[in-house]
Amino acid sequence: MKTKAFIIMLIAILLTLFTSTMAIALDDPSPVEESFSLYGYLVNYLNVMDGDFGDEIYLRMKGEWKPNENLLFHMEFSNAFKMGNLNPYALFGGIGLSPVDQNQYPLTDFNQELKLDHYWASATIKQFNIQFGKIPLAWGTAYVFNPTSKASLPPFLDMVTEETPGTPAIIPSYTLNEQYSILGYVAFQEKLAKNTAFISDGKSENIPYGLKLQSASGKFDWSVSWIKEVLYVNGAYQKNHYLGADWVGAIGNVGVYGEMALNLPRNAADTAFEFGDNDLKDLIEISLGGDYSISEMNLTTRFELHHQGKGEADILNYNFMRLLTGELPMLAEDYLFLAAEKEFSDYYKLTIATILNLNDGSYVFYPEFSYAPYLDCIIATGVLLFGGSQGSEFNGTYTMGGIGYEIIKPTFYVKGKLSF
């Protein structure tokens, strides 16, 4: 049954591709002047954590070629240099959790990484659009947490990069009318982007996909979706199926949004859906939030409440390995995000934000003050403060194999960013 469903999805995409190609051949639109643009940004992030320095220099280059008004090619590459406590090999190696023995790979540069992260093409033919390549797949409307984003694992509290990781995929879409459109994706990489290659990666049951109906009407935009998530954890493929939904709009002067993904569990043989004795709270991921601006004070406030059904409500059940493997972005069930941004002029802004773990009482608090001398230049300074009782998520010390490892500590940073 699951193989047939995948084949039907694949046939639909191939038919869309065929229809689009035929439409190009029949219409033969008049070419427009070819256009090209190159842009990006450079960031230098310097921090101090418990007397140790860390520095990251991150370059992101983006290019777009438009040979025709209906055709687009987009490419992005990055180069990241990481030193000291901002280098994961150095950080984990310093506390005895090195993921690899660097001495065994003398030709490998563990300080910097050059990556071609995004490269995709898009063709629009009347109501059809086909996008293919390595694409950022980021569904959802939430600000901090994204329950329906199941194709890749974005980093948590990344103070440097702004991008969703690229995923090899095909995305067909069709505009039904001015209000409704339908789109889907078939991805050719599991969520954690493992670096091993197996023939089993190409089996239909191990292929992630998603299908979405979305609407833009009135004061609210909304969508409903069906998503299959695939992760490779501890030598095995882990599959999850979700019924998703999201919405964004305004109630009076308050912007509101919501995003949810309901996990529909299957039996051990992965042949049928089987809820068993599962509670709804353990199956659902949901984020509810909004923003409110006070123009007279140049002040914007934001909030977001998040529930993660796969998380744990009890500290004793925390498993830090689920973070290291990427199975979970956070450990607990319930979180609250609060933020306020105050603009003092066109040049200065103060941002105060916090994420609270509502299950164990721990928190991360990060105020930042920024100065923008020019439109494309920002200099910022801030701190990351973590707190909580022993064993709590943001306490910073995690226990594995009966040994406590102090991984996160209070941090002071200075950041410069130039966009071009």
Coordinates of C-alpha atoms in Angstrom, one line a residue:
M1 CA 0.0 0.0 0.0
K2 CA 2.8 2.4 0.9
T3 CA 4.6 1.6 -2.3
K4 CA 1.5 2.3 -4.4
A5 CA 1.0 5.7 -2.6
F6 CA 4.6 6.7 -3.4
I7 CA 4.3 5.6 -7.0
I8 CA 1.1 7.6 -7.5
M9 CA 2.8 10.7 -6.0
L10 CA 5.8 10.2 -8.3
I11 CA 3.6 9.7 -11.4
A12 CA 1.8 13.0 -10.5
I13 CA 5.1 14.8 -10.4
L14 CA 6.2 13.3 -13.7
L15 CA 2.9 14.2 -15.4
T16 CA 3.4 17.8 -14.2
L17 CA 6.9 17.9 -15.6
F18 CA 5.6 16.5 -18.9
T19 CA 2.7 19.0 -19.1
S20 CA 5.0 21.8 -18.3
T21 CA 7.5 20.8 -21.0
M22 CA 4.8 20.5 -23.6
A23 CA 3.4 23.9 -22.6
I24 CA 6.9 25.5 -23.2
A25 CA 7.1 23.9 -26.6
L26 CA 3.7 25.0 -27.7
D27 CA 3.7 28.5 -26.2
D28 CA 7.3 29.4 -27.0
P29 CA 7.2 32.7 -25.1
S30 CA 9.2 35.6 -26.4
P31 CA 12.5 35.7 -24.5
V32 CA 13.3 38.7 -22.3
E33 CA 16.6 40.2 -21.6
E34 CA 18.7 37.8 -19.5
S35 CA 19.4 39.1 -16.0
F36 CA 21.9 38.2 -13.4
S37 CA 22.4 39.3 -9.8
L38 CA 25.0 38.4 -7.2
Y39 CA 24.5 39.3 -3.5
G40 CA 25.1 37.9 0.0
Y41 CA 26.6 38.8 3.4
L42 CA 29.7 38.3 5.6
V43 CA 29.6 37.8 9.3
N44 CA 32.3 37.8 12.0
Y45 CA 31.1 36.5 15.3
L46 CA 33.5 36.6 18.3
N47 CA 32.6 35.3 21.6
V48 CA 34.0 34.6 25.1
M49 CA 32.8 31.6 27.1
D50 CA 34.4 30.9 30.5
G51 CA 37.6 32.7 29.5
D52 CA 37.9 30.8 26.2
F53 CA 37.5 32.6 22.9
G54 CA 35.7 31.5 19.8
D55 CA 35.5 33.1 16.4
E56 CA 33.4 32.3 13.3
I57 CA 33.8 34.0 9.9
Y58 CA 30.9 33.1 7.7
L59 CA 30.5 34.1 4.0
R60 CA 27.3 33.5 2.1
M61 CA 27.2 34.2 -1.6
K62 CA 24.0 34.1 -3.6
G63 CA 23.5 34.2 -7.3
E64 CA 20.4 34.3 -9.5
W65 CA 20.2 33.9 -13.3
K66 CA 16.9 34.7 -15.1
P67 CA 17.2 33.7 -18.8
N68 CA 13.4 34.1 -19.3
E69 CA 10.6 35.7 -17.3
N70 CA 9.4 32.2 -16.4
L71 CA 12.8 30.6 -15.7
L72 CA 15.1 31.0 -12.8
F73 CA 18.3 29.4 -11.5
H74 CA 19.4 30.1 -8.0
M75 CA 22.7 29.1 -6.3
E76 CA 24.2 29.7 -2.9
F77 CA 27.5 28.7 -1.4
S78 CA 29.0 29.3 2.0
N79 CA 32.4 29.2 3.6
A80 CA 32.6 29.0 7.4
F81 CA 35.8 29.3 9.5
K82 CA 35.3 28.3 13.1
M83 CA 37.9 28.6 15.9
G84 CA 37.9 27.8 19.6
N85 CA 34.7 27.2 21.4
L86 CA 32.7 27.8 18.2
N87 CA 34.3 24.8 16.5
P88 CA 32.3 21.7 17.4
Y89 CA 35.3 19.4 17.1
A90 CA 37.2 21.7 19.5
L91 CA 34.3 22.2 21.9
F92 CA 33.4 18.5 22.2
G93 CA 37.0 17.4 22.1
G94 CA 37.8 19.7 25.0
I95 CA 35.4 17.9 27.3
G96 CA 36.1 14.4 26.1
L97 CA 33.3 13.9 23.7
S98 CA 35.2 14.3 20.4
P99 CA 33.1 12.9 17.6
V100 CA 36.3 12.0 15.6
D101 CA 40.0 11.6 16.1
Q102 CA 41.4 14.5 14.0
N103 CA 44.9 13.0 13.9
Q104 CA 43.5 10.1 11.8
Y105 CA 42.6 12.5 9.0
P106 CA 45.7 14.7 8.4
L107 CA 44.4 16.0 5.0
T108 CA 41.0 17.1 6.4
D109 CA 40.5 20.8 7.4
F110 CA 38.6 20.8 10.6
N111 CA 38.7 24.6 10.9
Q112 CA 36.7 25.6 7.8
E113 CA 34.1 24.2 5.5
L114 CA 33.2 25.3 1.9
K115 CA 29.7 24.2 1.0
L116 CA 27.5 24.5 -2.0
D117 CA 24.3 24.5 0.0
H118 CA 21.5 25.7 -2.3
Y119 CA 21.2 25.2 -6.1
W120 CA 17.9 24.9 -7.8
A121 CA 16.0 25.7 -10.9
S122 CA 12.4 26.9 -11.3
A123 CA 10.2 26.9 -14.4
T124 CA 6.7 28.5 -14.5
I125 CA 4.3 27.5 -17.2
K126 CA 0.9 29.2 -16.8
Q127 CA -0.5 27.8 -13.5
F128 CA 2.3 25.2 -13.1
N129 CA 5.6 25.6 -11.4
I130 CA 8.4 23.0 -11.1
Q131 CA 11.4 23.5 -8.8
F132 CA 14.2 21.0 -8.6
G133 CA 17.6 20.8 -7.1
K134 CA 18.9 21.3 -3.6
I135 CA 16.2 23.4 -2.1
P136 CA 15.5 24.9 1.4
L137 CA 12.3 23.2 2.4
A138 CA 10.8 25.3 5.3
W139 CA 7.1 24.9 5.7
G140 CA 5.2 26.7 8.4
T141 CA 4.5 30.1 9.8
A142 CA 5.9 29.9 13.4
Y143 CA 8.7 32.3 14.4
V144 CA 11.0 30.1 16.6
F145 CA 9.7 26.5 16.4
N146 CA 8.4 25.0 13.1
P147 CA 6.4 21.8 13.7
T148 CA 5.7 21.2 10.0
S149 CA 9.3 21.7 8.8
K150 CA 10.2 18.0 8.5
A151 CA 12.7 17.9 5.6
S152 CA 15.8 19.2 7.5
L153 CA 16.9 20.1 10.9
P154 CA 17.7 23.8 11.4
P155 CA 20.2 24.6 14.1
F156 CA 18.9 26.0 17.4
L157 CA 20.1 29.4 18.7
D158 CA 22.4 29.8 15.7
M159 CA 23.7 33.4 16.0
V160 CA 25.4 33.5 12.6
T161 CA 23.6 31.8 9.8
E162 CA 20.1 32.7 8.6
E163 CA 19.5 29.9 6.1
T164 CA 17.4 26.7 6.0
P165 CA 19.7 23.7 5.0
G166 CA 19.2 22.7 1.4
T167 CA 17.5 19.3 0.6
P168 CA 17.7 17.5 -2.7
A169 CA 14.1 17.5 -3.9
I170 CA 11.5 18.1 -6.6
I171 CA 8.7 20.5 -5.8
P172 CA 5.7 20.7 -8.2
S173 CA 3.0 23.3 -7.6
Y174 CA -0.3 24.3 -9.3
T175 CA -2.3 27.5 -8.8
L176 CA -6.0 26.6 -8.8
N177 CA -7.2 30.2 -8.7
E178 CA -6.5 33.5 -6.9
Q179 CA -7.2 31.9 -3.5
Y180 CA -6.0 28.3 -3.7
S181 CA -2.9 26.4 -4.7
I182 CA -1.5 23.0 -4.2
L183 CA 2.1 21.9 -3.9
G184 CA 4.2 18.9 -2.8
Y185 CA 7.7 17.7 -2.6
V186 CA 9.6 14.4 -2.9
A187 CA 13.0 14.6 -1.1
F188 CA 16.0 12.4 -1.8
Q189 CA 17.6 12.7 1.5
E190 CA 16.5 11.8 5.0
K191 CA 16.1 14.6 7.6
L192 CA 19.5 14.4 9.3
A193 CA 21.4 14.4 6.0
K194 CA 23.6 11.4 6.9
N195 CA 26.9 11.1 5.0
T196 CA 26.6 7.4 4.3
A197 CA 25.2 5.9 1.1
F198 CA 23.1 2.7 0.9
I199 CA 21.0 1.1 -1.8
S200 CA 18.1 1.1 0.8
D201 CA 18.1 5.0 0.6
G202 CA 16.2 4.6 -2.7
K203 CA 13.5 2.3 -1.5
S204 CA 10.1 3.9 -1.7
E205 CA 9.4 3.4 2.0
N206 CA 12.5 5.5 2.8
I207 CA 11.7 8.5 0.6
P208 CA 10.3 11.6 2.4
Y209 CA 7.5 13.6 0.8
G210 CA 4.9 16.2 1.6
L211 CA 1.7 17.5 0.1
K212 CA 0.0 20.8 0.9
L213 CA -3.2 22.8 0.0
Q214 CA -2.8 26.5 0.8
S215 CA -5.1 29.4 0.7
A216 CA -4.6 33.2 0.8
S217 CA -7.9 34.9 1.4
G218 CA -9.1 37.8 3.6
K219 CA -7.1 38.6 6.8
F220 CA -5.8 35.0 7.2
D221 CA -3.6 32.7 5.1
W222 CA -3.8 29.0 5.9
S223 CA -2.7 25.6 4.7
V224 CA -3.3 21.9 5.5
S225 CA -0.7 19.3 4.7
W226 CA 0.3 15.6 4.8
I227 CA 4.0 14.9 5.5
K228 CA 6.2 11.8 5.7
E229 CA 9.3 12.3 7.7
V230 CA 12.3 10.0 7.4
L231 CA 15.3 9.9 9.8
Y232 CA 18.3 7.6 10.0
V233 CA 18.9 7.0 13.7
N234 CA 21.2 4.3 15.2
G235 CA 21.5 2.4 12.0
A236 CA 17.8 2.3 11.1
Y237 CA 15.3 4.3 9.1
Q238 CA 12.7 5.9 11.3
K239 CA 9.5 7.0 9.5
N240 CA 6.8 9.3 10.8
H241 CA 3.6 10.5 9.2
Y242 CA 2.0 13.8 10.1
L243 CA -1.2 15.7 9.4
G244 CA -0.2 19.3 9.4
A245 CA -1.8 22.8 9.4
D246 CA -0.7 26.4 9.7
W247 CA -2.3 29.8 9.7
V248 CA -1.2 33.5 9.9
G249 CA -3.2 36.7 10.0
A250 CA -4.3 39.5 12.3
I251 CA -7.0 40.1 14.9
G252 CA -7.3 43.8 15.2
N253 CA -3.7 45.2 15.7
V254 CA -2.3 41.9 16.9
G255 CA -0.6 39.6 14.4
V256 CA -1.3 35.9 15.2
Y257 CA -0.1 32.6 13.8
G258 CA -0.3 28.9 14.5
E259 CA 1.3 25.8 13.2
M260 CA 0.8 22.1 14.1
A261 CA 1.8 18.6 13.1
L262 CA -0.2 15.6 14.4
N263 CA 1.9 12.4 14.4
L264 CA -0.1 9.4 13.1
P265 CA 1.8 6.4 14.5
R266 CA 2.1 3.1 12.7
N267 CA 2.6 -0.4 13.9
A268 CA 6.0 -2.1 14.2
A269 CA 5.8 -3.6 10.7
D270 CA 5.0 -0.2 9.3
T271 CA 1.9 -1.6 7.4
A272 CA -1.0 0.3 9.1
F273 CA -1.7 3.2 11.3
E274 CA -2.1 2.2 15.0
F275 CA -2.8 4.7 17.7
G276 CA -2.8 2.2 20.6
D277 CA -2.8 3.9 24.0
N278 CA -1.0 7.1 22.8
D279 CA -2.3 10.3 24.3
L280 CA -2.9 13.3 22.0
K281 CA -0.4 15.4 23.9
D282 CA 2.3 12.9 23.0
L283 CA 1.5 12.9 19.3
I284 CA 1.0 16.6 18.6
E285 CA 3.5 19.4 18.0
I286 CA 2.0 22.9 18.0
S287 CA 3.2 26.5 18.1
L288 CA 0.9 29.4 18.8
G289 CA 2.2 33.0 18.8
G290 CA 1.8 36.5 17.7
D291 CA 3.3 40.0 17.7
Y292 CA 2.1 43.5 18.6
S293 CA 3.7 46.8 17.7
I294 CA 3.4 50.1 19.6
S295 CA 4.3 52.6 16.9
E296 CA 4.4 55.6 19.3
M297 CA 7.2 53.8 21.3
N298 CA 8.9 52.1 18.3
L299 CA 8.4 48.9 20.2
T300 CA 7.6 45.4 18.9
T301 CA 6.7 42.5 21.2
R302 CA 6.6 38.8 20.2
F303 CA 5.5 35.6 22.0
E304 CA 5.3 32.0 21.1
L305 CA 4.0 29.0 23.0
H306 CA 5.3 25.6 21.8
H307 CA 4.4 22.0 22.7
Q308 CA 6.6 19.1 21.5
G309 CA 4.8 15.8 22.0
K310 CA 8.0 13.8 21.6
G311 CA 9.7 15.6 24.4
E312 CA 9.9 14.7 28.0
A313 CA 8.1 16.4 30.9
D314 CA 10.3 14.8 33.5
I315 CA 14.0 15.6 33.9
L316 CA 14.8 12.0 34.7
N317 CA 13.7 11.0 31.3
Y318 CA 16.0 13.4 29.4
N319 CA 18.2 11.7 26.8
F320 CA 20.9 14.0 25.5
M321 CA 21.8 11.6 22.8
R322 CA 18.5 12.4 21.1
L323 CA 19.9 16.0 20.7
L324 CA 23.3 14.8 19.4
T325 CA 21.8 12.5 16.8
G326 CA 19.3 15.2 15.7
E327 CA 16.3 13.2 16.6
L328 CA 15.0 16.1 18.7
P329 CA 15.8 19.8 18.5
M330 CA 14.9 20.2 22.2
L331 CA 14.5 17.8 25.1
A332 CA 11.3 18.9 26.9
E333 CA 7.6 19.1 26.0
D334 CA 6.7 22.8 26.6
Y335 CA 8.4 26.1 25.9
L336 CA 7.6 29.8 25.9
F337 CA 9.4 32.4 23.8
L338 CA 9.1 36.1 24.7
A339 CA 10.9 39.0 23.0
A340 CA 10.8 42.8 22.8
E341 CA 12.5 45.0 20.2
K342 CA 13.0 48.7 20.9
E343 CA 14.2 51.0 18.1
F344 CA 15.8 54.2 19.4
S345 CA 16.4 55.7 15.9
D346 CA 17.3 54.5 12.5
Y347 CA 20.7 53.4 13.9
Y348 CA 20.1 51.8 17.3
K349 CA 18.0 48.8 18.5
L350 CA 17.8 46.9 21.7
T351 CA 16.4 43.3 21.6
I352 CA 15.6 41.3 24.7
A353 CA 14.5 37.7 24.3
T354 CA 14.1 34.6 26.3
I355 CA 13.2 30.9 25.9
L356 CA 11.7 29.3 29.0
N357 CA 11.5 25.5 29.5
L358 CA 8.1 25.3 31.2
N359 CA 8.7 21.7 32.4
D360 CA 11.9 22.1 34.3
G361 CA 12.0 25.9 34.8
S362 CA 15.3 26.4 33.0
Y363 CA 15.9 29.3 30.6
V364 CA 18.1 31.0 28.1
F365 CA 18.1 34.8 28.2
Y366 CA 19.7 36.8 25.4
P367 CA 19.7 40.6 25.2
E368 CA 21.4 42.3 22.2
F369 CA 22.2 45.9 21.4
S370 CA 22.9 46.7 17.7
Y371 CA 24.1 49.7 15.8
A372 CA 23.6 50.2 12.1
P373 CA 25.8 53.0 10.8
Y374 CA 24.7 52.1 7.2
L375 CA 21.8 50.3 5.7
D376 CA 23.8 47.2 4.9
C377 CA 26.1 47.2 8.0
I378 CA 25.3 46.1 11.5
I379 CA 27.4 45.8 14.6
A380 CA 25.9 44.1 17.6
T381 CA 26.9 43.0 21.1
G382 CA 25.1 40.7 23.5
V383 CA 25.1 37.9 26.0
L384 CA 23.7 34.4 26.2
L385 CA 22.7 33.5 29.8
F386 CA 21.7 30.0 30.7
G387 CA 20.1 29.0 34.0
G388 CA 18.2 26.2 35.7
S389 CA 18.5 23.6 38.4
Q390 CA 20.9 20.6 38.2
G391 CA 19.8 18.3 35.4
S392 CA 17.5 20.8 33.7
E393 CA 17.9 21.5 30.0
F394 CA 19.5 24.9 30.1
N395 CA 21.6 24.2 33.1
G396 CA 24.3 23.4 30.6
T397 CA 25.6 20.1 32.1
Y398 CA 24.4 16.9 30.5
T399 CA 24.8 13.4 31.8
M400 CA 25.8 10.5 29.5
G401 CA 27.0 7.2 30.7
G402 CA 26.8 8.4 34.3
I403 CA 29.3 11.3 33.5
G404 CA 28.3 14.9 33.6
Y405 CA 29.6 17.1 30.7
E406 CA 29.3 20.9 30.9
I407 CA 28.6 21.9 27.3
I408 CA 26.9 25.3 27.4
K409 CA 28.0 28.3 29.6
P410 CA 27.2 32.0 29.8
T411 CA 28.6 33.8 26.7
F412 CA 29.5 37.3 25.7
Y413 CA 29.7 38.1 22.0
V414 CA 30.4 40.8 19.4
K415 CA 29.1 40.4 15.9
G416 CA 29.6 42.4 12.7
K417 CA 27.6 41.8 9.5
L418 CA 28.0 43.4 6.1
S419 CA 25.4 42.7 3.4
F420 CA 26.1 43.3 -0.3

